[in-house]
mmCIF file with all atom_site columns, C-alpha atoms in Angstrom:
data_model
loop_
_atom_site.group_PDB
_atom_site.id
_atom_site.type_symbol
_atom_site.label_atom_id
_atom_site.label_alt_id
_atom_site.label_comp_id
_atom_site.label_asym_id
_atom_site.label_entity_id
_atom_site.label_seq_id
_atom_site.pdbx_PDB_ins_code
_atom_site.Cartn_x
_atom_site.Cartn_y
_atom_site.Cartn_z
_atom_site.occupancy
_atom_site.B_iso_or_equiv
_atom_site.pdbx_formal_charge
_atom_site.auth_seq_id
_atom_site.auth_comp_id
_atom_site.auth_asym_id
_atom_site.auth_atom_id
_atom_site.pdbx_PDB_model_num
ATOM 1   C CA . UNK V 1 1   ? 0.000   0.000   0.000  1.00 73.00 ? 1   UNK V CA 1
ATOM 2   C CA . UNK V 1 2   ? 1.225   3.393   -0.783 1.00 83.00 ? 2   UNK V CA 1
ATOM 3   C CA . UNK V 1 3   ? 1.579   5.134   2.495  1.00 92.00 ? 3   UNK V CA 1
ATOM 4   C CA . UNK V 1 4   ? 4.520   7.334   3.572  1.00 94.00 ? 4   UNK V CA 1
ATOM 5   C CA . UNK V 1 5   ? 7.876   5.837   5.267  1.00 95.00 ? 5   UNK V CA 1
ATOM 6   C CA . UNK V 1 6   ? 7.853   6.211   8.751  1.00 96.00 ? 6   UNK V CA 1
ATOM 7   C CA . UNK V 1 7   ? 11.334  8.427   9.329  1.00 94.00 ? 7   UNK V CA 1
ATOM 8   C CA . UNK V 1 8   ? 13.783  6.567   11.055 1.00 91.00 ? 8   UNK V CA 1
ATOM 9   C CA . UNK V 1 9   ? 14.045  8.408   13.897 1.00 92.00 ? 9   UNK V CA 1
ATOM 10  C CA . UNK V 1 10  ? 10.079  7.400   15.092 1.00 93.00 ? 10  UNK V CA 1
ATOM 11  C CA . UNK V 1 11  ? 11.140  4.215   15.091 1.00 89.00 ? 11  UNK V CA 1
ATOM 12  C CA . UNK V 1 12  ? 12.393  1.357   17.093 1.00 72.00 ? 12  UNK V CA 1
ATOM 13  C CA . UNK V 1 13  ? 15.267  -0.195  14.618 1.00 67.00 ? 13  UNK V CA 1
ATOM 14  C CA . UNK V 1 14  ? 16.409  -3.583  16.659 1.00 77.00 ? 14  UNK V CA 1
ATOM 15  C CA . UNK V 1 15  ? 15.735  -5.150  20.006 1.00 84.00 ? 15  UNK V CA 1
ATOM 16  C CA . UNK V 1 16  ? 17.698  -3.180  21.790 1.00 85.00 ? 16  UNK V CA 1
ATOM 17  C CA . UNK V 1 17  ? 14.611  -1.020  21.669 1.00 85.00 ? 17  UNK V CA 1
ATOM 18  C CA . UNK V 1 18  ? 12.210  -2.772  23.483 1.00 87.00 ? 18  UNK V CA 1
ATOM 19  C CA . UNK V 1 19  ? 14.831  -4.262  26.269 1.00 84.00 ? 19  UNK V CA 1
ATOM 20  C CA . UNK V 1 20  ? 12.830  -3.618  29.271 1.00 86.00 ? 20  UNK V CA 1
ATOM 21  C CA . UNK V 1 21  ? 9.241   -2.641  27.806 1.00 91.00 ? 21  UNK V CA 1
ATOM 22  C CA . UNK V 1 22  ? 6.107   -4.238  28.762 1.00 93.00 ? 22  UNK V CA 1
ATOM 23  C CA . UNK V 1 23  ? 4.870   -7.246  26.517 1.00 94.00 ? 23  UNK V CA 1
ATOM 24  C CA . UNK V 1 24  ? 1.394   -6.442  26.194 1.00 93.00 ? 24  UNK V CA 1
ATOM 25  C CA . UNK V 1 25  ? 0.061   -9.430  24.478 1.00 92.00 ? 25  UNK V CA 1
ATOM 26  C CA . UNK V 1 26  ? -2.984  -10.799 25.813 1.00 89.00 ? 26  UNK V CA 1
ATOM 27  C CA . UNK V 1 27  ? -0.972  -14.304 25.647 1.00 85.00 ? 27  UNK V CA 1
ATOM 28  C CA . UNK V 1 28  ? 2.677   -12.692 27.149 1.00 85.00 ? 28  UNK V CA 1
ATOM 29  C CA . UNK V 1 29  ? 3.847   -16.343 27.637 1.00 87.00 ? 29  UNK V CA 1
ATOM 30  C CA . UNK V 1 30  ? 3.756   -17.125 23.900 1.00 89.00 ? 30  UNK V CA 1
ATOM 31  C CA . UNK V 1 31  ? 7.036   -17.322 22.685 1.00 91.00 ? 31  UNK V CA 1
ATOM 32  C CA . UNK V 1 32  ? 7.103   -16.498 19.072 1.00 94.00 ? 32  UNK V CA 1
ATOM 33  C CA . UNK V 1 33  ? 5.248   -13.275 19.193 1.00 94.00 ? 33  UNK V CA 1
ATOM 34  C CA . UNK V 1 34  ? 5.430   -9.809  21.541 1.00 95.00 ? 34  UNK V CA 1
ATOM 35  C CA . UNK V 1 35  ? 3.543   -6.926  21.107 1.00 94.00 ? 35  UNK V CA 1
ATOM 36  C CA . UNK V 1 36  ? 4.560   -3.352  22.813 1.00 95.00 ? 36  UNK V CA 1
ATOM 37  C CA . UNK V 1 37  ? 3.726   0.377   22.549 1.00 94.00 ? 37  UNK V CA 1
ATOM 38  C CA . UNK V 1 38  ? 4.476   3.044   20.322 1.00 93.00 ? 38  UNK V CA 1
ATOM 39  C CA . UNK V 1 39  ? 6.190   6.275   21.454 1.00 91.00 ? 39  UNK V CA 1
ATOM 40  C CA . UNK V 1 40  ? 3.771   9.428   21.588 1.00 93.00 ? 40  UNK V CA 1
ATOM 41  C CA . UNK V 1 41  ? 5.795   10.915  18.316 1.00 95.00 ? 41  UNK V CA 1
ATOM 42  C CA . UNK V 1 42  ? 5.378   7.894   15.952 1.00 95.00 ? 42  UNK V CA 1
ATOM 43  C CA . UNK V 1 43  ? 1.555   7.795   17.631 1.00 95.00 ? 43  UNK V CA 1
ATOM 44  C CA . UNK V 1 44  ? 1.358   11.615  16.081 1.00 96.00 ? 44  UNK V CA 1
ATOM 45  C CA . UNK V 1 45  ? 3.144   10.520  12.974 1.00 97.00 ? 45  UNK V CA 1
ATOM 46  C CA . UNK V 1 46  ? 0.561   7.943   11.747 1.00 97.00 ? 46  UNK V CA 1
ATOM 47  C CA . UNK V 1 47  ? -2.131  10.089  13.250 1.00 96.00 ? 47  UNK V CA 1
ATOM 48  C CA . UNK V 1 48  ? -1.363  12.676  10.134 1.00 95.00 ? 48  UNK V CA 1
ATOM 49  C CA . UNK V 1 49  ? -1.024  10.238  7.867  1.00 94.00 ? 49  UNK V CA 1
ATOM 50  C CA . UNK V 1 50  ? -4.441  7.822   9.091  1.00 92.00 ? 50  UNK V CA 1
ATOM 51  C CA . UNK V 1 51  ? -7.388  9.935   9.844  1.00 89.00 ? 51  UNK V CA 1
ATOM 52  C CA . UNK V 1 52  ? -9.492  7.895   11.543 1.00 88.00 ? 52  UNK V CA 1
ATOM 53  C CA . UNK V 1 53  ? -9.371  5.859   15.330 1.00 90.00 ? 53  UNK V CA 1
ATOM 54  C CA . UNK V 1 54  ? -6.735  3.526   15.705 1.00 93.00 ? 54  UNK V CA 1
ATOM 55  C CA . UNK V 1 55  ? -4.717  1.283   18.027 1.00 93.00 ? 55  UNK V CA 1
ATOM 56  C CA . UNK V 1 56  ? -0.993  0.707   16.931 1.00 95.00 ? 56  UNK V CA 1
ATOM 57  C CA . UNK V 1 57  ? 1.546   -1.445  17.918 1.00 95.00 ? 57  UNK V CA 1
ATOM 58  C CA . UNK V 1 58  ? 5.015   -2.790  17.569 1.00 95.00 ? 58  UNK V CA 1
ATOM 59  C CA . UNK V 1 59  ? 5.323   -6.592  16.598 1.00 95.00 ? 59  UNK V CA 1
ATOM 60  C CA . UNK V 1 60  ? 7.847   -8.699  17.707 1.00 95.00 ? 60  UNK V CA 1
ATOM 61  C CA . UNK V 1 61  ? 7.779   -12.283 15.734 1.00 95.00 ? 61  UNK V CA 1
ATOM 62  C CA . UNK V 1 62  ? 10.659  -14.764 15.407 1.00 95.00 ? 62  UNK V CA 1
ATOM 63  C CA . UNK V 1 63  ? 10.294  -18.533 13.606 1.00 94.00 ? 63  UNK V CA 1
ATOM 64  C CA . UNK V 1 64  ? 7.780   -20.825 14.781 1.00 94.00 ? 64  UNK V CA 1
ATOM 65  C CA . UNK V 1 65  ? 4.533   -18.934 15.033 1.00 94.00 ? 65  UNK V CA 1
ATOM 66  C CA . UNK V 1 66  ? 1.557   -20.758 14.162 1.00 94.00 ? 66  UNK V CA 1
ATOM 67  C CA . UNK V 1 67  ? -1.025  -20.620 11.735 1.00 97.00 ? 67  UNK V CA 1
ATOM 68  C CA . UNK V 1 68  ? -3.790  -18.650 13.462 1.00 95.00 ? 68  UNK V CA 1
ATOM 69  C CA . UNK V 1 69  ? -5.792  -16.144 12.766 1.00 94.00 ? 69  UNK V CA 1
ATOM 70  C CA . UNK V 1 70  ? -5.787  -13.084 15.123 1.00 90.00 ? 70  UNK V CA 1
ATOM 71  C CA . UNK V 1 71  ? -8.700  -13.120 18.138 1.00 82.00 ? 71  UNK V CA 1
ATOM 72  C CA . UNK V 1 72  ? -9.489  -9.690  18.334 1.00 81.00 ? 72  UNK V CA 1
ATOM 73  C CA . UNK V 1 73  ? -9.674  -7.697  14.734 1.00 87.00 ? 73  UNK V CA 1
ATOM 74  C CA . UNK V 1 74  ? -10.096 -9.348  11.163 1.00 89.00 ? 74  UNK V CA 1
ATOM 75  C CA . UNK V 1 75  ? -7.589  -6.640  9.404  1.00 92.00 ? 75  UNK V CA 1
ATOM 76  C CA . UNK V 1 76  ? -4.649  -4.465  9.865  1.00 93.00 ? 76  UNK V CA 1
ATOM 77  C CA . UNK V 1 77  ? -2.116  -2.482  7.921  1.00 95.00 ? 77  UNK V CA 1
ATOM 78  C CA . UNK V 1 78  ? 1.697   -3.567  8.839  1.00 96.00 ? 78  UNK V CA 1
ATOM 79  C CA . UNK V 1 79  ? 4.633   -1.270  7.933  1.00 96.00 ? 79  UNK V CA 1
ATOM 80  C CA . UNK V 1 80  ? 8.017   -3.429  8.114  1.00 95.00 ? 80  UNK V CA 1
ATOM 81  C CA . UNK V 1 81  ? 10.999  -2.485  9.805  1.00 94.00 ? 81  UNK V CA 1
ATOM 82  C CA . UNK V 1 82  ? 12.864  -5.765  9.670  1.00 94.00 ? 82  UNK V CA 1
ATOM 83  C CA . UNK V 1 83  ? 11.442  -8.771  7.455  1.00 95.00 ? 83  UNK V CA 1
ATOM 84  C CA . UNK V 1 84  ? 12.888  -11.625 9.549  1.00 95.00 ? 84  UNK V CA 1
ATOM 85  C CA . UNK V 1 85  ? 15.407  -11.896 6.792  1.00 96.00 ? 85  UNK V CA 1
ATOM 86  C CA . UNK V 1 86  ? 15.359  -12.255 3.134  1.00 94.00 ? 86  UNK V CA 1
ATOM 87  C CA . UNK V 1 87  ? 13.590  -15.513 2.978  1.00 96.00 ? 87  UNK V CA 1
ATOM 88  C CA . UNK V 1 88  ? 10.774  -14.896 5.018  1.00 97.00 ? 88  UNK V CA 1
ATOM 89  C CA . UNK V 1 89  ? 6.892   -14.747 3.380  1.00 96.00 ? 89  UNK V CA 1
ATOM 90  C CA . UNK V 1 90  ? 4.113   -14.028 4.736  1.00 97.00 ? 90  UNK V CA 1
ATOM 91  C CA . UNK V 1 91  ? 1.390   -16.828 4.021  1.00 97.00 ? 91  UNK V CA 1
ATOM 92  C CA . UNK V 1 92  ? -2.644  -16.725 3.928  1.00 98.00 ? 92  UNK V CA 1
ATOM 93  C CA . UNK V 1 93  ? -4.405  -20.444 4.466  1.00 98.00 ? 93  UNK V CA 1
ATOM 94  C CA . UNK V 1 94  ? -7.504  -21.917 3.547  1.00 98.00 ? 94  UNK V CA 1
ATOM 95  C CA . UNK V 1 95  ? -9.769  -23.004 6.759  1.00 96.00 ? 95  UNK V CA 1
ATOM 96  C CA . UNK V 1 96  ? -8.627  -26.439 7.446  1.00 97.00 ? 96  UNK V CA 1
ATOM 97  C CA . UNK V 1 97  ? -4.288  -24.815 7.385  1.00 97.00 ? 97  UNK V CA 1
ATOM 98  C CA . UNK V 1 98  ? -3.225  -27.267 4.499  1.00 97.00 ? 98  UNK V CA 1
ATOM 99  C CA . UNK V 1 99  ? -3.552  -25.011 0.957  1.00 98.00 ? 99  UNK V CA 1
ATOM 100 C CA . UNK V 1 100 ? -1.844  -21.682 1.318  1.00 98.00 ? 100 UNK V CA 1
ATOM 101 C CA . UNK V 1 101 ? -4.074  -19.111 -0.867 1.00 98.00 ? 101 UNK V CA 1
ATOM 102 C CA . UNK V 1 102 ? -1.481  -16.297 -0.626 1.00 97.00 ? 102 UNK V CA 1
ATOM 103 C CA . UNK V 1 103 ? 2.429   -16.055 0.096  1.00 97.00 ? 103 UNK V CA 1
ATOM 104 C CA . UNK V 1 104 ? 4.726   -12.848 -0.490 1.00 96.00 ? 104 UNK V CA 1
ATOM 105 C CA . UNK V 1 105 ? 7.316   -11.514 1.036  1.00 96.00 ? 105 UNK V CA 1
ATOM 106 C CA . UNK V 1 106 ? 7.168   -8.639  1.888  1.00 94.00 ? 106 UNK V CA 1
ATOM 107 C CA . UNK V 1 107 ? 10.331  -5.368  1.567  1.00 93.00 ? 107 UNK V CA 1
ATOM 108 C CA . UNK V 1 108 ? 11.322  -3.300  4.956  1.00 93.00 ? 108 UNK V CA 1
ATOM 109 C CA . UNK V 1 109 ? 9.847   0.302   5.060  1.00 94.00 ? 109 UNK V CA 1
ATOM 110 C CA . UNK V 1 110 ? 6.192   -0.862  3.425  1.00 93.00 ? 110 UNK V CA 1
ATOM 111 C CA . UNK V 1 111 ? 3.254   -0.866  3.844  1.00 95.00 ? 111 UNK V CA 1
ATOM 112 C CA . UNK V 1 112 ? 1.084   -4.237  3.534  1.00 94.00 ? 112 UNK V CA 1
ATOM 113 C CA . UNK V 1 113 ? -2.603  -4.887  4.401  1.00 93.00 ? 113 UNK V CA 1
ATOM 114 C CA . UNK V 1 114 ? -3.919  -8.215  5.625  1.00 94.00 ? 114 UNK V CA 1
ATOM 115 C CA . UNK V 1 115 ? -7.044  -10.219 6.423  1.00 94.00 ? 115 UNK V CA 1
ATOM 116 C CA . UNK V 1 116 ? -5.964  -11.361 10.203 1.00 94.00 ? 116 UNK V CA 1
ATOM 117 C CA . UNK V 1 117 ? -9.220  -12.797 10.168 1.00 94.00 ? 117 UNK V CA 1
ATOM 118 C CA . UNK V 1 118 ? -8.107  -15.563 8.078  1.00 96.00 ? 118 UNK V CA 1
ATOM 119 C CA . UNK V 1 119 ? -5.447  -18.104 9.269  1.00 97.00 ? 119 UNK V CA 1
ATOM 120 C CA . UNK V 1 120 ? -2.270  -16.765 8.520  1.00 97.00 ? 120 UNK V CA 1
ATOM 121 C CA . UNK V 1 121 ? 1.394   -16.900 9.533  1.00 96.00 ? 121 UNK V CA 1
ATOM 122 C CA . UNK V 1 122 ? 5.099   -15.925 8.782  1.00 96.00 ? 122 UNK V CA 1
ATOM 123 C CA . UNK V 1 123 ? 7.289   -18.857 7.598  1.00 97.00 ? 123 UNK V CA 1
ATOM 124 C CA . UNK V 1 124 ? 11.178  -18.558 7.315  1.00 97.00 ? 124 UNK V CA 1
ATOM 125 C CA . UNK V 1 125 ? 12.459  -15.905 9.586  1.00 97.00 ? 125 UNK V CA 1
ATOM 126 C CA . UNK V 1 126 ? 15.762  -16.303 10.341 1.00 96.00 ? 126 UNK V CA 1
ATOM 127 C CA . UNK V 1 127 ? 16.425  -13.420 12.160 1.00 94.00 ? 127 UNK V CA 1
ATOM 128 C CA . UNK V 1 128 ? 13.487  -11.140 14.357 1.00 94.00 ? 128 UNK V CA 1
ATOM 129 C CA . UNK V 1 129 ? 10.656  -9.838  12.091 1.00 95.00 ? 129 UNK V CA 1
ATOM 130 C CA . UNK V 1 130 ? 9.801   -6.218  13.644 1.00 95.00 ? 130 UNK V CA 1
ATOM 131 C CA . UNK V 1 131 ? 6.971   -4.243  12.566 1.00 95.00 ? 131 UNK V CA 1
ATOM 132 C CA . UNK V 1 132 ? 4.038   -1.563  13.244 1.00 96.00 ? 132 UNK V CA 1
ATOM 133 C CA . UNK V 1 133 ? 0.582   -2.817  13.350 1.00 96.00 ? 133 UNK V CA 1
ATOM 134 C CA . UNK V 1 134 ? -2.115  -0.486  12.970 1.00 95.00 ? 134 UNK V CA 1
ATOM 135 C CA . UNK V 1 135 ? -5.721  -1.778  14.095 1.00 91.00 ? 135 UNK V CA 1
ATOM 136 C CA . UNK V 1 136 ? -8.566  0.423   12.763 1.00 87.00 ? 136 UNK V CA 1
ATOM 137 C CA . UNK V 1 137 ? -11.590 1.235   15.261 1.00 80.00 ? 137 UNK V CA 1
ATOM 138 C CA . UNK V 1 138 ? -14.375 1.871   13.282 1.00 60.00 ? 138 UNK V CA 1
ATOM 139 C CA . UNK V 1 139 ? -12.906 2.139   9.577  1.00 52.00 ? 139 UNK V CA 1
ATOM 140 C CA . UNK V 1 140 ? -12.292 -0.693  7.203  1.00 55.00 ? 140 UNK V CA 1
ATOM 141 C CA . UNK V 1 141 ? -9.541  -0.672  4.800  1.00 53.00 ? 141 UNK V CA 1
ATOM 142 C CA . UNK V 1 142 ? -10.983 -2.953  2.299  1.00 52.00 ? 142 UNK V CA 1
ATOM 143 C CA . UNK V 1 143 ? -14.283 -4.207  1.986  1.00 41.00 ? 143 UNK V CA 1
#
């Protein structure tokens, strides 16, 4: 999707950045994924840029994550700021997690939408996939 890159400076560019935050996942035992806050100035970045209600996020994923589809919103909009390495693809499954329907991989610095409401997972990260997830409220991106 054909958003503006995130500067830099907003963001958090390897681990070292979230040594010491809070894990807010509702599962913060599950190994394979994290979720923390944004600062307040990336928060008033994507608030120019998205004009509508939104929760945001940083993701924290590293190899072995499931197929699943997420519990609590059916889309989002990702930006990457590390892909997990060059191998890694994102994959979309049909109901029963045996025919993948969808795989890319995706570059750092864009902007992706996805149907979380359908089972999906990241295959092939060889290093720590990091990215900013931004949940809509009361807007759809798609219909």
């Amino acid at each position: 999707m054909d958003f503006p890159t995130i500067p830099d400076e907003l963001l958090g560019q390897d681990l070292n950045y979230f040594v010491g935050r809070k894990n807010i996942f509702r599962i913060p035992s599950y190994t394979h994924y994290k979720q923390y806050e944004i600062d307040t100035k990336l928060k008033e970045f994507l608030s120019e840029i998205f004009k509508f209600d939104f929760h945001c996020s940083y993701q924290v994923i590293t190899n072995g994550l499931d197929i699943h589809k997420d519990g609590s919103r059916t889309e989002c909009l990702n930006y990457l700021i590390d892909t997990g390495g060059e191998n890694s693809e994102l994959r979309i499954y049909n109901d029963d997690k045996l025919e993948i329907l969808h795989s890319e991989r995706i570059l750092n610095k864009k902007w992706h939408w996805i149907n979380v409401g359908m089972n999906h997972n990241v295959v092939n990260i060889s290093n720590t996939r990091i990215s900013i997830s931004i949940d809509p409220y009361k807007t759809t991106f798609k219909s």
